[in-house]
XYZ file of C-alpha atoms in Angstrom:
289
model
C 80.695 119.499 99.848
C 78.564 122.264 101.304
C 79.866 125.590 102.606
C 79.948 124.411 106.228
C 82.067 121.368 105.310
C 84.396 123.557 103.257
C 84.885 125.965 106.165
C 85.536 123.054 108.555
C 88.127 121.579 106.158
C 89.940 124.885 105.670
C 89.856 125.482 109.424
C 91.300 122.033 110.128
C 94.223 122.711 107.780
C 94.829 126.089 109.448
C 94.892 124.338 112.858
C 97.315 121.693 111.537
C 99.646 124.329 110.078
C 99.424 126.397 113.273
C 100.446 123.266 115.179
C 103.377 122.806 112.825
C 104.404 126.421 113.446
C 104.374 125.782 117.209
C 107.122 123.197 116.655
C 109.328 125.433 114.451
C 112.022 127.967 115.280
C 114.042 130.253 112.993
C 117.059 127.941 113.336
C 115.109 125.281 111.420
C 115.451 127.435 108.306
C 119.114 128.175 108.982
C 119.913 124.477 108.827
C 120.121 124.732 105.036
C 123.627 126.084 105.736
C 124.424 123.110 107.985
C 122.997 120.308 105.794
C 123.151 121.796 102.258
C 123.622 118.449 100.475
C 120.928 116.586 102.418
C 118.431 119.439 102.045
C 119.120 119.816 98.313
C 118.572 116.070 97.763
C 115.401 116.113 99.879
C 113.928 119.148 98.104
C 114.800 117.720 94.669
C 112.891 114.556 95.574
C 109.898 116.499 96.906
C 109.622 119.325 94.383
C 110.741 117.641 91.133
C 110.925 113.832 91.321
C 107.651 113.302 93.235
C 105.434 115.154 90.681
C 107.211 113.344 87.819
C 106.442 109.960 89.383
C 102.911 111.129 90.126
C 102.364 112.042 86.469
C 103.966 108.809 85.237
C 101.734 106.653 87.459
C 98.574 108.683 86.698
C 99.309 108.248 82.974
C 100.256 104.543 83.094
C 97.224 103.309 85.039
C 93.682 103.388 83.551
C 92.330 105.982 85.971
C 89.216 108.123 86.010
C 90.266 111.764 85.340
C 89.182 112.730 88.881
C 91.525 110.141 90.406
C 94.438 111.108 88.128
C 94.018 114.786 89.053
C 93.837 113.841 92.754
C 97.158 111.999 92.424
C 98.732 115.053 90.778
C 97.379 117.414 93.460
C 98.856 115.112 96.081
C 102.241 114.897 94.357
C 102.391 118.706 94.195
C 102.050 119.047 97.977
C 104.905 119.287 100.495
C 105.463 117.018 103.460
C 103.382 117.689 106.561
C 103.578 117.312 110.332
C 102.918 113.555 110.002
C 106.209 113.090 108.157
C 108.040 114.752 111.068
C 106.391 112.390 113.560
C 107.166 109.293 111.474
C 110.750 110.474 110.985
C 111.106 110.847 114.747
C 109.695 107.358 115.420
C 111.913 105.842 112.697
C 115.053 107.258 114.365
C 115.655 109.624 111.473
C 117.166 113.099 111.607
C 114.240 115.050 113.045
C 115.947 118.440 112.552
C 116.415 117.677 108.841
C 112.827 116.412 108.550
C 111.373 119.563 110.113
C 113.613 121.757 107.933
C 112.563 119.974 104.729
C 108.875 120.245 105.675
C 109.212 123.946 106.463
C 111.175 124.920 103.344
C 109.096 122.769 100.957
C 105.903 124.293 102.399
C 107.118 127.718 101.302
C 108.408 126.607 97.873
C 105.279 124.658 96.914
C 103.121 127.761 97.319
C 104.612 128.731 93.945
C 104.713 125.274 92.299
C 101.280 123.880 93.273
C 99.183 126.148 90.973
C 101.297 125.271 87.918
C 101.319 121.495 88.567
C 97.575 121.417 89.309
C 96.760 123.513 86.220
C 98.846 121.153 84.088
C 96.927 118.171 85.520
C 93.543 119.803 84.885
C 94.443 120.601 81.286
C 95.978 117.180 80.646
C 93.440 114.830 82.227
C 90.096 116.604 81.748
C 88.212 116.655 78.472
C 87.931 119.965 76.675
C 84.413 120.769 77.845
C 85.251 119.999 81.470
C 88.422 122.061 81.831
C 88.744 124.258 84.908
C 91.722 126.515 85.454
C 93.164 127.806 88.682
C 94.078 131.461 88.770
C 97.769 131.301 89.713
C 97.952 134.526 91.750
C 94.664 133.890 93.578
C 95.701 130.300 94.341
C 99.079 131.413 95.711
C 97.317 133.921 97.988
C 94.778 131.307 99.163
C 97.465 128.714 99.941
C 99.455 131.429 101.710
C 96.451 132.241 103.927
C 95.688 128.632 104.890
C 99.267 127.387 105.290
C 102.088 129.902 105.663
C 100.275 132.525 107.749
C 99.193 129.946 110.393
C 102.737 128.500 110.427
C 104.143 131.999 110.921
C 101.684 132.726 113.758
C 102.669 129.432 115.384
C 106.354 130.342 115.117
C 105.710 133.771 116.674
C 103.861 132.117 119.579
C 106.773 129.667 119.973
C 109.242 132.573 119.931
C 107.551 134.572 122.680
C 105.571 131.933 124.600
C 107.667 128.787 124.282
C 106.166 127.016 127.294
C 102.624 127.569 126.007
C 103.634 126.488 122.476
C 105.203 123.237 123.667
C 102.196 122.518 125.890
C 99.710 123.132 123.043
C 101.577 121.268 120.288
C 100.274 117.802 121.236
C 96.579 118.772 121.799
C 96.612 120.654 118.471
C 97.991 117.560 116.684
C 95.339 115.338 118.264
C 92.508 117.777 117.433
C 93.653 118.153 113.836
C 93.926 114.358 113.479
C 90.338 113.934 114.671
C 89.086 116.643 112.308
C 90.829 115.192 109.244
C 89.448 111.717 110.119
C 85.957 113.239 110.144
C 86.658 114.958 106.810
C 87.702 111.642 105.235
C 84.523 110.021 106.559
C 82.525 112.940 105.129
C 84.184 112.529 101.713
C 83.397 108.810 101.771
C 79.716 109.523 102.464
C 79.584 112.340 99.877
C 81.147 110.169 97.134
C 79.596 106.871 98.290
C 78.292 106.015 94.800
C 81.764 106.271 93.254
C 83.924 105.593 96.296
C 84.517 101.858 95.796
C 85.520 102.380 92.163
C 87.701 105.375 93.022
C 89.256 103.544 95.988
C 90.180 100.535 93.839
C 91.893 102.811 91.327
C 93.379 105.343 93.722
C 94.541 102.771 96.285
C 97.003 101.004 93.980
C 98.412 104.213 92.492
C 98.615 106.042 95.837
C 100.423 103.053 97.363
C 102.834 102.874 94.407
C 103.509 106.623 94.624
C 104.096 106.380 98.366
C 106.415 103.357 98.250
C 108.378 104.289 95.126
C 109.142 107.827 96.272
C 110.209 106.606 99.719
C 112.564 104.057 98.157
C 113.946 106.580 95.659
C 114.341 109.131 98.451
C 116.371 106.723 100.585
C 118.665 105.421 97.846
C 119.207 108.833 96.247
C 120.447 110.015 99.652
C 122.708 106.971 100.047
C 124.013 107.488 96.505
C 125.391 110.862 97.607
C 126.826 109.426 100.843
C 124.292 111.069 103.157
C 124.398 109.500 106.624
C 121.734 106.915 107.428
C 119.668 109.018 109.892
C 119.394 111.762 107.266
C 118.631 109.234 104.501
C 115.703 107.900 106.566
C 114.294 111.427 106.939
C 114.755 112.188 103.232
C 112.957 108.933 102.391
C 110.006 109.780 104.650
C 109.828 113.419 103.489
C 109.884 112.212 99.857
C 107.023 109.756 100.336
C 104.765 111.126 103.111
C 102.870 114.129 101.758
C 100.471 116.638 103.314
C 97.238 114.858 102.433
C 95.153 117.445 104.290
C 96.479 120.217 102.060
C 95.736 118.111 98.956
C 92.163 117.492 100.141
C 91.752 121.207 100.894
C 92.972 122.210 97.423
C 90.499 119.763 95.857
C 87.494 120.730 97.963
C 88.077 124.403 98.786
C 90.000 125.742 95.764
C 88.704 123.445 93.006
C 85.301 122.825 94.652
C 85.299 119.182 93.568
C 85.132 116.497 96.268
C 85.904 113.713 93.766
C 89.412 115.150 93.283
C 89.940 114.603 97.026
C 89.370 110.827 96.978
C 92.955 109.927 95.980
C 94.482 112.156 98.705
C 92.000 110.730 101.241
C 92.927 107.158 100.323
C 96.603 108.112 100.457
C 96.150 109.695 103.891
C 95.002 106.303 105.187
C 97.621 104.190 103.406
C 100.592 106.338 104.447
C 100.184 105.265 108.075
C 100.785 101.633 107.064
C 103.824 102.419 104.921
C 104.971 104.902 107.555
C 104.744 102.086 110.117
C 106.952 99.909 107.920
C 109.447 102.790 107.623
C 109.464 103.102 111.431
C 110.144 99.347 111.761
C 113.087 99.393 109.346
C 114.405 102.678 110.768
C 114.492 101.258 114.312
C 116.014 97.996 113.051
C 118.710 99.889 111.148
C 119.381 102.061 114.195
C 119.862 99.005 116.445
C 122.181 97.421 113.868
C 124.291 100.581 113.751
C 124.554 100.695 117.559
C 125.525 97.010 117.799
C 128.175 97.364 115.108
């Protein structure tokens, strides 16, 4: 992608993260003291189990290296604002969902460079190897994710009415921008897109579904209440595709690495819709009983 497209992509992520910050308050981070078990299970699924499944699937399927690396970039990313929305619609524990998204966004600043470097070294041939500078990458992710979130939280703290009013328009604007970015990626990689989509689609869907199922049943295994289990499931399986695309295009400067996250960003709305259906159904069953 050219410099203009790169700037637009980075800007769209900053807007998305600013919008997420507008919905956060300091108490969201304090909830780790209220829901320690649920948060520990959710973070374990996001930070450890998700990348392991991502690597297993990328290794098992006959993928192009670019697709395999895209899957690993995606599995290294935290949940995003979309997971909070889906959790809300599915009658999950929205406070837990927001807390998991917020905390995992901070933790993955440190884990993303190591997971992505591992993927680059493992899946690329010797002559093709690129390596991310860990410190530089941490700083770059900090600038495009955590700083906008922090600014959003400061605005929410001092101008709550304005923050609440702006949250929805910011979400809509960021959704439009990321849709345009996905269209741009499709045009840019049009010669390889069908092949990449066929490969990435199956693996991205498997990663999405498996991690959501594991997230739900791991929560139930430890007797976490159903509303919280729904949120853990969604946070485990709905990742920040925009961040993954940004890492591929802006940090690694390779649009082909962004195809798997782009495909995933489309598929997750279908699986998210299914999660909403079952969440509402489960909620009605609980009320009736």
